[in-house]
Short mmCIF file of C-alpha atoms in Angstrom, two decimals:
data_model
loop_
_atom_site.label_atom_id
_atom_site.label_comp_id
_atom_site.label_asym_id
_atom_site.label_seq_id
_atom_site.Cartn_x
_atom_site.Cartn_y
_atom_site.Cartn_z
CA UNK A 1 14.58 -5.08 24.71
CA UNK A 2 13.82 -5.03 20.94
CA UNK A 3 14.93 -1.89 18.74
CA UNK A 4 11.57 0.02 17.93
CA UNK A 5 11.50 -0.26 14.01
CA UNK A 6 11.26 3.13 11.77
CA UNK A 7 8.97 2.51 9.30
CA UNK A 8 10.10 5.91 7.21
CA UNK A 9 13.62 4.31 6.95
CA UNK A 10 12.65 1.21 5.73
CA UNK A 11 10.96 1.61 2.55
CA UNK A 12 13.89 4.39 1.50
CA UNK A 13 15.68 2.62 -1.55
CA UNK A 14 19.71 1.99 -0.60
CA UNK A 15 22.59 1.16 -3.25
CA UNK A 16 22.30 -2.19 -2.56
CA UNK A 17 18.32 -2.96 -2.63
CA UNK A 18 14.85 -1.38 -3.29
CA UNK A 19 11.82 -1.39 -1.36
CA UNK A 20 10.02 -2.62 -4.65
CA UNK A 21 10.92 -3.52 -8.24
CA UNK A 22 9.04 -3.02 -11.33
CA UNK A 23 8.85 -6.56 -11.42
CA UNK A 24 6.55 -5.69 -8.41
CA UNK A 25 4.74 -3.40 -10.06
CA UNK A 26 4.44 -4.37 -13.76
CA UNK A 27 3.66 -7.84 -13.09
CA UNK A 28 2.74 -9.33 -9.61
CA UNK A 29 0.55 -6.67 -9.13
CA UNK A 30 -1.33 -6.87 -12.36
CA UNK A 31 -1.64 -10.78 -11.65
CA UNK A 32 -3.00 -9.90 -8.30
CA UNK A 33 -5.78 -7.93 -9.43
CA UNK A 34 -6.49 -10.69 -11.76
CA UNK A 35 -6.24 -13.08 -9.01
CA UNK A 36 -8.39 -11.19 -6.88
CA UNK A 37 -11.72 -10.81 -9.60
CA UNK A 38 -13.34 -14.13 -8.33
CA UNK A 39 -14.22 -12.23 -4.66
CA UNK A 40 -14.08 -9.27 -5.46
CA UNK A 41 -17.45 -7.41 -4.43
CA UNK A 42 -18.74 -3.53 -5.04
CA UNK A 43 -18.34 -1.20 -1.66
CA UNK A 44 -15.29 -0.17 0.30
CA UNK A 45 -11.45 -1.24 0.04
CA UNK A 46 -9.03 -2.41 2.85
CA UNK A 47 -5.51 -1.95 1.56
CA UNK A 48 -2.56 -3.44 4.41
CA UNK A 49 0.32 -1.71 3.46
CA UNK A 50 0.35 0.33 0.39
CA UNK A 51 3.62 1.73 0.31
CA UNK A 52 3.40 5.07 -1.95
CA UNK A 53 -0.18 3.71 -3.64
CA UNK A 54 1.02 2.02 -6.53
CA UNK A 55 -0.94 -0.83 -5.98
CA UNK A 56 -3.95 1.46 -4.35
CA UNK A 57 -3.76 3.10 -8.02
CA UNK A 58 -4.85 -0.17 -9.35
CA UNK A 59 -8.05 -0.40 -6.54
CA UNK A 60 -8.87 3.06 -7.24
CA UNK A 61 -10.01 2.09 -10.50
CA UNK A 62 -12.70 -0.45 -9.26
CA UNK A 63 -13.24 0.76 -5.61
CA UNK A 64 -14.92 4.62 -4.72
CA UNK A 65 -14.40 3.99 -1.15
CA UNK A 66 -10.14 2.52 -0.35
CA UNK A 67 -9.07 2.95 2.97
CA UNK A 68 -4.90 2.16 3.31
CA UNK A 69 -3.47 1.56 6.76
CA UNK A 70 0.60 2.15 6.39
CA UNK A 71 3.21 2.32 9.08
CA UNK A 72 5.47 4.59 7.42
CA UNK A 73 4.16 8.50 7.50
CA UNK A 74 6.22 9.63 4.57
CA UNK A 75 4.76 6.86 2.50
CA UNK A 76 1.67 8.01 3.31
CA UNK A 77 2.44 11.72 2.43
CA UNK A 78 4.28 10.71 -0.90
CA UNK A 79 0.45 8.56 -1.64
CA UNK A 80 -1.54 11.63 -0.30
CA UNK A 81 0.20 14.03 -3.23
CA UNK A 82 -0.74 11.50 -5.91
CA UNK A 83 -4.50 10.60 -4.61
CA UNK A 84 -5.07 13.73 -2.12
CA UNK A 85 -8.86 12.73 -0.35
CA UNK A 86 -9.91 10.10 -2.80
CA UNK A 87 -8.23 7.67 -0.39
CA UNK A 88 -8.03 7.58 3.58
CA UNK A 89 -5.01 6.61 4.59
CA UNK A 90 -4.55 5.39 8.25
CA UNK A 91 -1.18 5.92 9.67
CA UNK A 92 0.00 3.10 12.33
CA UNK A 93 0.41 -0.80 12.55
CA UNK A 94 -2.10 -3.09 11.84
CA UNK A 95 -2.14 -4.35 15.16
CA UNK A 96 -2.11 -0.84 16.54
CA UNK A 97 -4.95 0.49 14.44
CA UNK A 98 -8.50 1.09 15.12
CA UNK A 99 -11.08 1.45 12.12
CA UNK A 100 -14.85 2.29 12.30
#
């Protein structure tokens, strides 16, 4: 039987790695969004994962309407203080999930 994962745990920094770097955030994500212009189209967002929002920060600032699905609840709460309803945030798996 496999060991259930917990989500919360996981993206907790530890002495001996981090969840994310600013590496992460200063550059790959800036070089996504650039990546991403090409198909980019106006309407609604689908963010898989988004951690505490740093990179739903960035889609806020082209999208109105950004839905994030994230496993982890606390990540969720920690993106909720910074964004409160401008974003709907779906807690669960992406296999688990079911959106309108």
């Amino acid at each position: 039987m496999i060991n259930p994962r917990d989500y919360d745990t996981e993206f907790e920094d530890t002495p001996d790695h981090k969840y994310a770097y600013d590496f992460d955030f200063g550059v790959i994500h800036k070089y996504m969004m650039q990546a991403y212009t090409p198909f980019r189209r106006p309407g609604s967002m689908l963010e898989l994962g988004s951690y505490k929002g740093d990179f739903t920060r960035r889609l806020l600032e082209d999208f109105d309407d950004v839905t994030c699905v994230e496993a982890s609840g606390q990540a969720i709460a920690i993106a909720k203080e910074r964004f409160g309803e401008r974003v709907n945030f779906v807690h669960g798996l992406f296999e688990d999930v079911r959106l309108p």
